[in-house]
Amino acid sequence: MSKKRSLLQGLPAALIVLSAAISICGQNATGAKHNSRPQQVGDASSSSDTAKSDAVKFTYEFSQPKFYVKHIVLEHDANGRGTVTFERLNEDTPISEPIELSTDALARINSSWQALQFLDTETNYQSDKQFPHLGTMRIGMQRGDRKRVAEFNWTNNANASTLVSEYRKAADQAILIFDISVARENQPLNAPKLMELFETLLKRDGLSDPRQLLKLLQDMSTDEHIPLIARNHALRLIKQIEK
């Protein structure tokens, strides 16, 4: 409980820095939630062998020691389930949260990976111009014994740029959910600022899939532990998302 309180100190001002950093692109950390998909029935041993050979893990990492969220690592499987791990400035302990990419977000991410033909090429995605102050990004894929990681701080490759943008949105959405849950539990007076950040991210197309947050907003709209202004803001956000 004390750790959560410390995480919220200085939150409002720092979150503005986070939202500004979103458009820059970059990332690094770990996370996981649940998306069920039917499995085909077949011979148990052959299914197990196939699963091992087809198992794939995707990773995205961002790091910039001077940013408020200085390090992010997002990992997920083929179903979009995984974890996001992030570290904040002046905080010693990383935070790890489960993440589940929506069907639409996962489709966009898969489309970029397929276009990159990532494991079949050695393409260098770094542009001629260097922007290290914006942070370093790493994207990686592992399938069986095949593994590759690519690093860059800026890219002119459209598919690589789209990919890191999607991952950043997913990470920022997961971090926002975490901050809201902490505020509702320990620091309800921070809820109005978080609703403002929510709206800023929504207007900037900075969330992976806002519809995933409708249930959370509904819960907030009736949560008498948070200020009325935040509850009303949650209702407005629901209307914006449902348009």
mmCIF file of C-alpha atoms in Angstrom:
data_model
loop_
_atom_site.group_PDB
_atom_site.id
_atom_site.type_symbol
_atom_site.label_atom_id
_atom_site.label_comp_id
_atom_site.label_asym_id
_atom_site.label_seq_id
_atom_site.Cartn_x
_atom_site.Cartn_y
_atom_site.Cartn_z
ATOM 1 C CA MET A 1 0.000 0.000 0.000
ATOM 2 C CA SER A 2 2.860 2.367 0.854
ATOM 3 C CA LYS A 3 4.544 1.605 -2.442
ATOM 4 C CA LYS A 4 1.394 2.624 -4.317
ATOM 5 C CA ARG A 5 1.225 5.891 -2.415
ATOM 6 C CA SER A 6 4.806 6.702 -3.386
ATOM 7 C CA LEU A 7 4.029 6.018 -7.000
ATOM 8 C CA LEU A 8 1.353 8.682 -6.989
ATOM 9 C CA GLN A 9 3.475 11.484 -5.594
ATOM 10 C CA GLY A 10 4.093 14.104 -8.263
ATOM 11 C CA LEU A 11 1.829 12.196 -10.643
ATOM 12 C CA PRO A 12 -0.187 14.980 -12.293
ATOM 13 C CA ALA A 13 2.744 17.018 -13.548
ATOM 14 C CA ALA A 14 4.737 13.998 -14.572
ATOM 15 C CA LEU A 15 1.865 12.487 -16.499
ATOM 16 C CA ILE A 16 1.880 15.484 -18.822
ATOM 17 C CA VAL A 17 5.497 14.634 -19.632
ATOM 18 C CA LEU A 18 4.390 11.082 -20.329
ATOM 19 C CA SER A 19 1.685 12.133 -22.767
ATOM 20 C CA ALA A 20 4.116 14.410 -24.576
ATOM 21 C CA ALA A 21 6.581 11.574 -24.863
ATOM 22 C CA ILE A 22 3.972 9.329 -26.453
ATOM 23 C CA SER A 23 4.205 10.963 -29.899
ATOM 24 C CA ILE A 24 7.980 10.634 -29.898
ATOM 25 C CA CYS A 25 8.081 6.833 -29.884
ATOM 26 C CA GLY A 26 10.286 4.528 -27.819
ATOM 27 C CA GLN A 27 10.017 1.659 -25.208
ATOM 28 C CA ASN A 28 11.143 -1.207 -22.651
ATOM 29 C CA ALA A 29 9.509 -3.745 -20.004
ATOM 30 C CA THR A 30 7.061 -6.820 -19.194
ATOM 31 C CA GLY A 31 3.068 -7.626 -18.711
ATOM 32 C CA ALA A 32 -0.160 -10.173 -19.230
ATOM 33 C CA LYS A 33 -4.039 -10.603 -19.421
ATOM 34 C CA HIS A 34 -6.398 -13.138 -21.023
ATOM 35 C CA ASN A 35 -7.832 -13.612 -24.507
ATOM 36 C CA SER A 36 -9.270 -17.073 -25.089
ATOM 37 C CA ARG A 37 -9.018 -18.726 -28.476
ATOM 38 C CA PRO A 38 -10.302 -22.213 -29.348
ATOM 39 C CA GLN A 39 -7.660 -24.878 -29.830
ATOM 40 C CA GLN A 40 -8.052 -27.584 -32.412
ATOM 41 C CA VAL A 41 -8.471 -31.080 -31.034
ATOM 42 C CA GLY A 42 -5.954 -33.662 -32.134
ATOM 43 C CA ASP A 43 -3.307 -36.082 -30.990
ATOM 44 C CA ALA A 44 -1.949 -34.805 -27.674
ATOM 45 C CA SER A 45 1.730 -35.409 -28.428
ATOM 46 C CA SER A 46 1.588 -33.967 -31.948
ATOM 47 C CA SER A 47 -0.346 -30.942 -30.690
ATOM 48 C CA SER A 48 2.330 -30.375 -28.046
ATOM 49 C CA ASP A 49 5.136 -30.622 -30.605
ATOM 50 C CA THR A 50 3.308 -28.240 -32.938
ATOM 51 C CA ALA A 51 2.730 -25.762 -30.124
ATOM 52 C CA LYS A 52 6.431 -25.776 -29.278
ATOM 53 C CA SER A 53 7.491 -25.222 -32.892
ATOM 54 C CA ASP A 54 4.863 -22.531 -33.476
ATOM 55 C CA ALA A 55 5.302 -20.750 -30.140
ATOM 56 C CA VAL A 56 6.249 -17.152 -30.710
ATOM 57 C CA LYS A 57 7.108 -14.300 -28.379
ATOM 58 C CA PHE A 58 7.122 -10.633 -29.301
ATOM 59 C CA THR A 59 8.902 -7.931 -27.338
ATOM 60 C CA TYR A 60 9.015 -4.174 -27.367
ATOM 61 C CA GLU A 61 11.349 -2.082 -25.264
ATOM 62 C CA PHE A 62 11.781 1.628 -24.739
ATOM 63 C CA SER A 63 14.368 3.442 -22.649
ATOM 64 C CA GLN A 64 15.182 7.073 -21.985
ATOM 65 C CA PRO A 65 16.672 7.673 -18.515
ATOM 66 C CA LYS A 66 15.458 11.288 -18.411
ATOM 67 C CA PHE A 67 11.796 10.573 -19.166
ATOM 68 C CA TYR A 68 9.257 10.238 -16.370
ATOM 69 C CA VAL A 69 8.507 6.708 -17.565
ATOM 70 C CA LYS A 70 12.108 5.886 -18.318
ATOM 71 C CA HIS A 71 11.919 2.231 -19.207
ATOM 72 C CA ILE A 72 9.161 0.051 -20.694
ATOM 73 C CA VAL A 73 9.239 -3.616 -21.640
ATOM 74 C CA LEU A 74 6.174 -5.170 -23.243
ATOM 75 C CA GLU A 75 6.059 -8.888 -24.024
ATOM 76 C CA HIS A 76 3.190 -10.870 -25.481
ATOM 77 C CA ASP A 77 2.367 -14.142 -27.171
ATOM 78 C CA ALA A 78 0.517 -14.856 -30.407
ATOM 79 C CA ASN A 79 -2.828 -14.299 -28.654
ATOM 80 C CA GLY A 80 -1.855 -10.832 -27.409
ATOM 81 C CA ARG A 81 -1.485 -11.896 -23.784
ATOM 82 C CA GLY A 82 1.562 -10.771 -21.863
ATOM 83 C CA THR A 83 2.974 -8.273 -19.435
ATOM 84 C CA VAL A 84 4.140 -4.688 -19.443
ATOM 85 C CA THR A 85 6.891 -3.677 -17.044
ATOM 86 C CA PHE A 86 7.757 -0.035 -16.529
ATOM 87 C CA GLU A 87 10.080 2.077 -14.412
ATOM 88 C CA ARG A 88 9.572 5.678 -13.419
ATOM 89 C CA LEU A 89 12.054 8.415 -12.735
ATOM 90 C CA ASN A 90 13.344 8.353 -9.148
ATOM 91 C CA GLU A 91 11.601 5.039 -8.469
ATOM 92 C CA ASP A 92 13.761 2.025 -7.651
ATOM 93 C CA THR A 93 11.178 -0.724 -8.138
ATOM 94 C CA PRO A 94 9.825 -1.655 -11.589
ATOM 95 C CA ILE A 95 6.073 -2.224 -11.856
ATOM 96 C CA SER A 96 4.784 -5.211 -13.798
ATOM 97 C CA GLU A 97 1.174 -5.453 -14.944
ATOM 98 C CA PRO A 98 -0.703 -7.965 -17.103
ATOM 99 C CA ILE A 99 -1.764 -6.826 -20.538
ATOM 100 C CA GLU A 100 -4.145 -8.155 -23.147
ATOM 101 C CA LEU A 101 -4.162 -6.627 -26.593
ATOM 102 C CA SER A 102 -7.591 -6.258 -28.148
ATOM 103 C CA THR A 103 -8.423 -8.147 -31.333
ATOM 104 C CA ASP A 104 -8.147 -4.953 -33.411
ATOM 105 C CA ALA A 105 -4.870 -3.855 -31.841
ATOM 106 C CA LEU A 106 -3.353 -7.312 -32.260
ATOM 107 C CA ALA A 107 -4.400 -7.374 -35.917
ATOM 108 C CA ARG A 108 -2.629 -4.055 -36.547
ATOM 109 C CA ILE A 109 0.488 -5.248 -34.757
ATOM 110 C CA ASN A 110 0.543 -8.575 -36.609
ATOM 111 C CA SER A 111 0.133 -6.769 -39.915
ATOM 112 C CA SER A 112 3.263 -4.698 -39.226
ATOM 113 C CA TRP A 113 5.288 -7.746 -38.151
ATOM 114 C CA GLN A 114 4.263 -9.610 -41.290
ATOM 115 C CA ALA A 115 5.132 -6.668 -43.514
ATOM 116 C CA LEU A 116 8.584 -6.453 -41.892
ATOM 117 C CA GLN A 117 9.280 -10.189 -42.459
ATOM 118 C CA PHE A 118 11.292 -9.670 -39.314
ATOM 119 C CA LEU A 119 12.947 -13.083 -38.856
ATOM 120 C CA ASP A 120 13.755 -13.437 -42.553
ATOM 121 C CA THR A 121 15.679 -10.202 -42.979
ATOM 122 C CA GLU A 122 18.502 -8.243 -41.368
ATOM 123 C CA THR A 123 17.088 -4.838 -42.229
ATOM 124 C CA ASN A 124 18.505 -1.903 -40.297
ATOM 125 C CA TYR A 125 15.566 0.296 -39.296
ATOM 126 C CA GLN A 126 17.660 3.156 -37.932
ATOM 127 C CA SER A 127 17.353 6.299 -40.047
ATOM 128 C CA ASP A 128 20.409 8.289 -41.088
ATOM 129 C CA LYS A 129 19.421 10.958 -38.605
ATOM 130 C CA GLN A 130 19.929 10.164 -34.937
ATOM 131 C CA PHE A 131 17.517 11.300 -32.200
ATOM 132 C CA PRO A 132 18.826 9.598 -29.031
ATOM 133 C CA HIS A 133 17.161 12.210 -26.813
ATOM 134 C CA LEU A 134 13.810 10.748 -27.861
ATOM 135 C CA GLY A 135 14.727 7.357 -26.456
ATOM 136 C CA THR A 136 15.945 4.019 -27.745
ATOM 137 C CA MET A 137 13.521 1.376 -29.011
ATOM 138 C CA ARG A 138 14.031 -2.343 -29.445
ATOM 139 C CA ILE A 139 11.655 -4.724 -31.148
ATOM 140 C CA GLY A 140 12.173 -8.456 -30.982
ATOM 141 C CA MET A 141 10.650 -11.740 -32.056
ATOM 142 C CA GLN A 142 11.454 -15.307 -31.093
ATOM 143 C CA ARG A 143 10.011 -18.410 -32.728
ATOM 144 C CA GLY A 144 11.599 -21.664 -31.645
ATOM 145 C CA ASP A 145 15.359 -21.333 -32.028
ATOM 146 C CA ARG A 146 15.061 -18.276 -34.256
ATOM 147 C CA LYS A 147 15.428 -14.947 -32.521
ATOM 148 C CA ARG A 148 16.146 -11.395 -33.580
ATOM 149 C CA VAL A 149 16.191 -7.965 -31.902
ATOM 150 C CA ALA A 150 16.450 -4.651 -33.761
ATOM 151 C CA GLU A 151 17.345 -1.339 -32.120
ATOM 152 C CA PHE A 152 16.793 2.229 -33.294
ATOM 153 C CA ASN A 153 15.979 5.685 -31.973
ATOM 154 C CA TRP A 154 14.244 6.908 -35.121
ATOM 155 C CA THR A 155 13.120 5.125 -38.251
ATOM 156 C CA ASN A 156 11.830 6.014 -41.691
ATOM 157 C CA ASN A 157 10.485 2.493 -42.180
ATOM 158 C CA ALA A 158 6.706 2.882 -42.133
ATOM 159 C CA ASN A 159 6.002 -0.608 -40.788
ATOM 160 C CA ALA A 160 8.573 -0.362 -37.997
ATOM 161 C CA SER A 161 7.251 3.086 -37.068
ATOM 162 C CA THR A 162 3.660 1.813 -36.973
ATOM 163 C CA LEU A 163 4.717 -1.151 -34.869
ATOM 164 C CA VAL A 164 6.457 0.871 -32.143
ATOM 165 C CA SER A 165 3.589 3.363 -32.150
ATOM 166 C CA GLU A 166 1.081 0.573 -31.515
ATOM 167 C CA TYR A 167 3.204 -0.844 -28.734
ATOM 168 C CA ARG A 168 3.616 2.550 -27.116
ATOM 169 C CA LYS A 169 -0.137 3.053 -27.150
ATOM 170 C CA ALA A 170 -0.644 -0.354 -25.555
ATOM 171 C CA ALA A 171 1.919 0.406 -22.852
ATOM 172 C CA ASP A 172 0.497 3.857 -22.132
ATOM 173 C CA GLN A 173 -3.002 2.406 -21.872
ATOM 174 C CA ALA A 174 -1.807 -0.233 -19.400
ATOM 175 C CA ILE A 175 0.026 2.394 -17.331
ATOM 176 C CA LEU A 176 -3.058 4.623 -17.307
ATOM 177 C CA ILE A 177 -5.191 1.720 -16.055
ATOM 178 C CA PHE A 178 -2.668 1.066 -13.307
ATOM 179 C CA ASP A 179 -2.575 4.707 -12.224
ATOM 180 C CA ILE A 180 -6.372 4.912 -12.146
ATOM 181 C CA SER A 181 -6.610 1.776 -10.008
ATOM 182 C CA VAL A 182 -4.046 3.173 -7.575
ATOM 183 C CA ALA A 183 -5.866 6.519 -7.417
ATOM 184 C CA ARG A 184 -9.216 4.876 -6.709
ATOM 185 C CA GLU A 185 -7.683 2.783 -3.962
ATOM 186 C CA ASN A 186 -5.405 5.277 -2.242
ATOM 187 C CA GLN A 187 -5.492 8.782 -3.727
ATOM 188 C CA PRO A 188 -9.002 9.593 -5.023
ATOM 189 C CA LEU A 189 -8.149 13.299 -5.355
ATOM 190 C CA ASN A 190 -5.846 12.366 -8.232
ATOM 191 C CA ALA A 191 -8.777 10.984 -10.237
ATOM 192 C CA PRO A 192 -9.732 14.310 -11.915
ATOM 193 C CA LYS A 193 -6.201 14.788 -13.274
ATOM 194 C CA LEU A 194 -6.154 11.230 -14.541
ATOM 195 C CA MET A 195 -9.450 11.806 -16.358
ATOM 196 C CA GLU A 196 -7.868 14.843 -17.992
ATOM 197 C CA LEU A 197 -4.913 12.725 -19.078
ATOM 198 C CA PHE A 198 -7.318 10.063 -20.344
ATOM 199 C CA GLU A 199 -9.065 12.638 -22.542
ATOM 200 C CA THR A 200 -5.749 14.003 -23.811
ATOM 201 C CA LEU A 201 -4.619 10.534 -24.851
ATOM 202 C CA LEU A 202 -8.001 9.816 -26.421
ATOM 203 C CA LYS A 203 -7.914 12.986 -28.534
ATOM 204 C CA ARG A 204 -4.348 12.235 -29.647
ATOM 205 C CA ASP A 205 -5.205 8.658 -30.623
ATOM 206 C CA GLY A 206 -2.743 7.673 -27.929
ATOM 207 C CA LEU A 207 -4.589 4.613 -26.591
ATOM 208 C CA SER A 208 -4.390 1.118 -28.002
ATOM 209 C CA ASP A 209 -8.139 0.431 -27.875
ATOM 210 C CA PRO A 210 -10.271 2.839 -25.807
ATOM 211 C CA ARG A 211 -13.253 0.468 -25.924
ATOM 212 C CA GLN A 212 -11.347 -1.846 -23.607
ATOM 213 C CA LEU A 213 -11.680 0.883 -20.964
ATOM 214 C CA LEU A 214 -15.448 1.344 -21.123
ATOM 215 C CA LYS A 215 -16.098 -0.978 -18.182
ATOM 216 C CA LEU A 216 -13.494 0.863 -16.101
ATOM 217 C CA LEU A 217 -15.106 4.212 -16.935
ATOM 218 C CA GLN A 218 -18.549 2.862 -16.052
ATOM 219 C CA ASP A 219 -17.220 1.747 -12.673
ATOM 220 C CA MET A 220 -15.625 5.145 -12.091
ATOM 221 C CA SER A 221 -18.842 6.981 -12.947
ATOM 222 C CA THR A 222 -20.558 5.365 -9.946
ATOM 223 C CA ASP A 223 -17.586 5.274 -7.572
ATOM 224 C CA GLU A 224 -18.482 7.610 -4.711
ATOM 225 C CA HIS A 225 -14.933 7.406 -3.352
ATOM 226 C CA ILE A 226 -13.685 9.703 -6.124
ATOM 227 C CA PRO A 227 -14.700 13.350 -6.648
ATOM 228 C CA LEU A 228 -17.930 14.066 -8.524
ATOM 229 C CA ILE A 229 -15.987 15.983 -11.189
ATOM 230 C CA ALA A 230 -14.070 12.807 -12.049
ATOM 231 C CA ARG A 231 -17.262 10.727 -12.138
ATOM 232 C CA ASN A 232 -18.896 13.174 -14.524
ATOM 233 C CA HIS A 233 -15.769 13.273 -16.663
ATOM 234 C CA ALA A 234 -15.847 9.482 -16.892
ATOM 235 C CA LEU A 235 -19.402 9.686 -18.272
ATOM 236 C CA ARG A 236 -18.313 12.208 -20.904
ATOM 237 C CA LEU A 237 -15.435 9.975 -21.933
ATOM 238 C CA ILE A 238 -17.809 7.033 -22.341
ATOM 239 C CA LYS A 239 -19.916 9.091 -24.747
ATOM 240 C CA GLN A 240 -16.828 10.116 -26.730
ATOM 241 C CA ILE A 241 -15.643 6.534 -27.070
ATOM 242 C CA GLU A 242 -19.065 5.206 -28.043
ATOM 243 C CA LYS A 243 -19.584 7.765 -30.816
#
